[in-house]
Amino acid sequence: MESQHHFYMETQTAAAVPLENGCLRINSSTQAPSTMLTALVNVLGMPAHKVLVNTLRCGGGYGGKGSTALPVAAMCAVAAKKLGVSVRCQLDRLVDFQMQGKRHPYLLAR
């Protein structure tokens, strides 16, 4: 029996935009913006009041856009902070599967 993935419809995408006063805005299709904020503050070494996580819409996530959105957002945020320019990243489907993974196959026994 082959395994089947329960996966979100949109691939992982994020953008980071440097703002004035050393602030940084991260636009991400995450289902957990407060969790992402906590993680990004630690990754960036910035105070929480200087990092804004913005989620406009997140449809068709099926629970898969919580913590799995963080690596892409973190990559963008680190690059934007270091370079001082806006950075956007969108994974294609194959890379998204390879990076995120999901459940391993299993057999249900009665």
Coordinates of C-alpha atoms in Angstrom, one line a residue, residues 28-106:
S28 CA 3.7 34.8 5.7
S29 CA 0.9 32.4 5.0
T30 CA 1.1 30.9 8.5
Q31 CA -1.8 29.7 10.6
A32 CA 0.2 30.6 13.8
P33 CA 1.5 34.2 13.6
S34 CA 2.1 34.5 17.3
T35 CA 4.2 31.3 17.3
M36 CA 6.1 32.6 14.3
L37 CA 6.8 35.9 16.0
T38 CA 8.3 34.2 19.0
A39 CA 10.5 32.1 16.9
L40 CA 11.6 34.9 14.6
V41 CA 12.5 37.1 17.6
N42 CA 14.9 34.4 18.7
V43 CA 16.3 33.8 15.2
L44 CA 16.9 37.5 14.5
G45 CA 18.0 38.5 18.0
M46 CA 15.6 41.4 17.8
P47 CA 13.0 42.7 20.4
A48 CA 9.4 41.6 19.7
H49 CA 8.2 45.2 19.2
K50 CA 10.5 45.5 16.2
V51 CA 9.2 42.4 14.4
L52 CA 5.7 42.4 12.8
V53 CA 4.3 39.1 11.4
N54 CA 1.5 39.8 9.0
T55 CA -0.9 37.1 7.7
L56 CA -3.5 38.4 5.2
R57 CA -5.2 35.2 4.3
C58 CA -4.4 31.5 4.8
G59 CA -6.8 29.2 3.0
G60 CA -6.7 25.5 2.4
G61 CA -3.9 25.0 5.0
Y62 CA -5.5 21.9 6.6
G63 CA -3.4 22.5 9.7
G64 CA -0.1 22.3 7.7
K65 CA 0.8 26.0 7.9
G66 CA 1.5 26.3 11.5
S67 CA 5.2 25.7 12.4
T68 CA 6.0 24.5 8.9
A69 CA 5.8 28.0 7.6
L70 CA 8.7 29.1 9.8
P71 CA 11.8 28.0 7.9
V72 CA 10.8 30.0 4.8
A73 CA 9.9 33.0 6.8
A74 CA 13.1 32.8 8.8
M75 CA 15.2 32.6 5.6
C76 CA 13.6 35.7 4.3
A77 CA 13.8 37.6 7.6
V78 CA 17.5 36.8 8.1
A79 CA 18.4 37.8 4.5
A80 CA 16.3 41.0 4.7
K81 CA 17.9 42.1 8.0
K82 CA 21.4 41.4 6.7
L83 CA 21.0 42.9 3.2
G84 CA 18.6 45.8 4.1
V85 CA 16.3 45.0 1.2
S86 CA 13.0 43.2 0.8
V87 CA 13.3 39.4 0.3
R88 CA 10.6 37.0 -1.0
C89 CA 10.7 33.3 -1.2
Q90 CA 8.2 30.8 -2.6
L91 CA 8.9 27.1 -2.6
D92 CA 7.8 25.0 -5.6
R93 CA 5.8 21.9 -4.7
L94 CA 8.7 19.4 -4.9
V95 CA 10.9 21.4 -2.6
D96 CA 8.0 22.0 -0.3
F97 CA 7.4 18.3 0.0
Q98 CA 11.1 17.6 0.5
M99 CA 11.5 20.3 3.2
Q100 CA 8.3 19.9 5.1
G101 CA 7.6 16.2 5.0
K102 CA 4.5 14.8 6.6
R103 CA 3.3 11.6 8.1
H104 CA 5.2 8.4 7.4
P105 CA 3.2 5.5 5.9
Y106 CA 1.6 3.1 8.4

